mmCIF file of C-alpha atoms in Angstrom:
data_model
loop_
_atom_site.group_PDB
_atom_site.id
_atom_site.type_symbol
_atom_site.label_atom_id
_atom_site.label_comp_id
_atom_site.label_asym_id
_atom_site.label_seq_id
_atom_site.Cartn_x
_atom_site.Cartn_y
_atom_site.Cartn_z
ATOM 1 C CA MET A 346 236.057 -50.486 129.558
ATOM 2 C CA ARG A 347 236.378 -50.219 126.051
ATOM 3 C CA VAL A 348 239.102 -53.074 126.230
ATOM 4 C CA GLY A 349 236.640 -55.189 127.677
ATOM 5 C CA LEU A 350 234.039 -54.733 125.064
ATOM 6 C CA THR A 351 236.919 -55.425 122.432
ATOM 7 C CA VAL A 352 237.990 -58.728 124.057
ATOM 8 C CA SER A 353 234.188 -59.964 124.345
ATOM 9 C CA ALA A 354 233.452 -59.136 120.855
ATOM 10 C CA GLY A 355 236.793 -60.732 119.639
ATOM 11 C CA ALA A 356 235.678 -63.879 122.007
ATOM 12 C CA ALA A 357 232.295 -63.852 120.486
ATOM 13 C CA LEU A 358 233.716 -63.906 116.798
ATOM 14 C CA ALA A 359 236.253 -66.451 117.762
ATOM 15 C CA ALA A 360 233.039 -68.673 119.362
ATOM 16 C CA GLY A 361 231.366 -68.198 116.418
ATOM 17 C CA GLY A 362 234.284 -69.191 114.186
ATOM 18 C CA ALA A 363 234.448 -72.295 116.149
ATOM 19 C CA ALA A 364 230.916 -73.372 115.766
ATOM 20 C CA THR A 365 230.940 -73.129 111.925
ATOM 21 C CA ALA A 366 233.913 -75.154 111.969
ATOM 22 C CA HIS A 367 232.154 -78.273 113.841
ATOM 23 C CA ALA A 368 229.287 -78.347 110.842
ATOM 24 C CA GLU A 369 228.993 -81.854 109.163
ATOM 25 C CA PRO A 370 232.088 -82.502 107.079
ATOM 26 C CA GLN A 371 231.775 -83.475 103.534
ATOM 27 C CA ALA A 372 233.494 -86.246 102.661
ATOM 28 C CA PRO A 373 235.308 -85.975 99.384
ATOM 29 C CA ARG A 374 234.301 -88.063 96.441
ATOM 30 C CA ALA A 375 236.551 -89.777 94.211
ATOM 31 C CA GLN A 376 234.923 -90.410 90.573
ATOM 32 C CA LEU A 377 236.656 -92.665 88.215
ATOM 33 C CA GLY A 378 236.676 -92.095 84.446
ATOM 34 C CA ARG A 379 235.715 -94.796 82.016
ATOM 35 C CA THR A 380 237.822 -97.644 82.023
ATOM 36 C CA ASP A 381 239.891 -98.169 78.841
ATOM 37 C CA VAL A 382 240.687 -101.714 78.168
ATOM 38 C CA GLY A 383 242.412 -101.017 75.184
ATOM 39 C CA ALA A 384 244.791 -98.460 76.799
ATOM 40 C CA ALA A 385 245.642 -100.756 79.566
ATOM 41 C CA PHE A 386 246.766 -103.319 77.329
ATOM 42 C CA VAL A 387 248.595 -100.999 75.244
ATOM 43 C CA GLY A 388 250.389 -99.331 78.450
ATOM 44 C CA THR A 389 251.458 -102.901 79.666
ATOM 45 C CA GLY A 390 252.795 -104.174 76.434
ATOM 46 C CA ILE A 391 255.084 -100.898 76.347
ATOM 47 C CA ALA A 392 256.048 -101.340 79.487
ATOM 48 C CA LEU A 393 257.034 -104.900 79.048
ATOM 49 C CA GLU A 394 258.740 -103.880 75.887
ATOM 50 C CA LYS A 395 260.859 -101.284 77.935
ATOM 51 C CA SER A 396 261.576 -103.614 80.731
ATOM 52 C CA VAL A 397 262.880 -106.282 78.157
ATOM 53 C CA GLU A 398 264.779 -103.679 76.212
ATOM 54 C CA GLY A 399 267.107 -102.962 79.206
ATOM 55 C CA LEU A 400 267.422 -106.577 79.975
ATOM 56 C CA SER A 401 268.461 -108.191 76.764
ATOM 57 C CA PRO A 402 271.687 -107.292 76.733
ATOM 58 C CA VAL A 403 272.233 -108.643 80.270
ATOM 59 C CA LEU A 404 270.700 -111.696 78.616
ATOM 60 C CA LYS A 405 272.773 -111.955 75.250
ATOM 61 C CA SER A 406 275.927 -111.689 77.322
ATOM 62 C CA PHE A 407 275.403 -113.629 80.521
ATOM 63 C CA LYS A 408 278.228 -115.906 81.016
ATOM 64 C CA TYR A 409 276.767 -119.136 82.656
ATOM 65 C CA HIS A 410 280.130 -120.759 81.924
ATOM 66 C CA PRO A 411 282.707 -119.149 83.851
ATOM 67 C CA LEU A 412 285.670 -121.372 83.246
ATOM 68 C CA ALA A 413 285.292 -121.055 79.546
ATOM 69 C CA ALA A 414 288.229 -119.919 77.688
ATOM 70 C CA THR A 415 290.589 -120.438 80.640
ATOM 71 C CA PRO A 416 293.203 -123.552 80.802
ATOM 72 C CA VAL A 417 291.117 -125.402 83.522
ATOM 73 C CA ASP A 418 287.966 -125.702 81.522
ATOM 74 C CA PRO A 419 286.642 -129.075 81.835
ATOM 75 C CA LEU A 420 284.769 -129.002 78.703
ATOM 76 C CA ASN A 421 287.631 -127.741 76.316
ATOM 77 C CA ASN A 422 288.479 -131.496 75.232
ATOM 78 C CA GLY A 423 287.152 -133.441 72.315
ATOM 79 C CA ALA A 424 287.011 -137.034 71.029
ATOM 80 C CA ARG A 425 287.126 -137.425 67.242
ATOM 81 C CA THR A 426 286.947 -140.518 65.056
ATOM 82 C CA GLN A 427 286.995 -141.383 61.758
ATOM 83 C CA VAL A 428 285.751 -144.258 59.596
ATOM 84 C CA ALA A 429 287.228 -145.137 56.350
ATOM 85 C CA ASP A 430 286.937 -142.378 54.176
ATOM 86 C CA PHE A 431 284.368 -140.629 55.955
ATOM 87 C CA LYS A 432 284.793 -136.959 57.472
ATOM 88 C CA PRO A 433 285.936 -137.001 60.960
ATOM 89 C CA VAL A 434 283.120 -136.788 63.650
ATOM 90 C CA GLY A 435 284.099 -135.179 66.812
ATOM 91 C CA THR A 436 282.629 -133.645 69.928
ATOM 92 C CA ASP A 437 284.386 -130.401 69.384
ATOM 93 C CA VAL A 438 281.268 -129.197 67.487
ATOM 94 C CA VAL A 439 279.022 -129.423 70.495
ATOM 95 C CA THR A 440 281.451 -128.469 73.072
ATOM 96 C CA SER A 441 282.973 -125.470 71.169
ATOM 97 C CA PRO A 442 280.139 -123.216 71.442
ATOM 98 C CA VAL A 443 280.472 -123.690 75.136
ATOM 99 C CA THR A 444 284.349 -123.433 75.448
ATOM 100 C CA ASN A 445 284.903 -120.359 73.542
ATOM 101 C CA ARG A 446 283.390 -117.685 75.811
ATOM 102 C CA GLY A 447 280.416 -119.520 77.568
ATOM 103 C CA GLN A 448 277.471 -117.140 76.919
ATOM 104 C CA VAL A 449 274.329 -117.916 76.145
ATOM 105 C CA GLY A 450 274.243 -115.844 72.532
ATOM 106 C CA ASP A 451 276.962 -118.778 71.763
ATOM 107 C CA LEU A 452 274.891 -121.258 72.191
ATOM 108 C CA PRO A 453 273.111 -122.807 68.787
ATOM 109 C CA LEU A 454 269.407 -122.329 69.303
ATOM 110 C CA VAL A 455 269.343 -120.013 72.374
ATOM 111 C CA GLY A 456 271.329 -117.851 70.544
ATOM 112 C CA GLN A 457 269.355 -117.719 67.626
ATOM 113 C CA ALA A 458 266.296 -117.187 69.813
ATOM 114 C CA LEU A 459 267.769 -114.407 71.729
ATOM 115 C CA ASN A 460 268.557 -112.149 68.348
ATOM 116 C CA VAL A 461 264.873 -111.665 68.615
ATOM 117 C CA LEU A 462 264.975 -109.309 71.735
ATOM 118 C CA PRO A 463 266.092 -105.710 71.132
ATOM 119 C CA GLY A 464 269.463 -104.331 72.019
ATOM 120 C CA ASN A 465 272.979 -105.530 71.013
ATOM 121 C CA GLY A 466 274.565 -107.675 73.784
ATOM 122 C CA GLY A 467 277.615 -109.658 72.890
#
């Protein structure tokens, strides 16, 4: 008889616990703090700076002309002329930055603009 009462009491406790488990569930509430727009802009600026910092050496040393400094470079030619006693004028001034290494940083205006970026490519 003792065993039966113990089992009955245990079943009653388990049933009571199950009944309380079916009570109304409380939905979790998310509360957002005050939105700081200035901090969001600062964070975005830092993220952009760090991503450009890693990318700028790649941009500065990017080789856009794969045949540069090779014997088969089609741009490695030049035409030169001289009129009377004036200085000779040739196309080497324009094509030499392209044919030397063929990197973006070697171009006259683009290379100067890339110097603004952080990092040391080259």
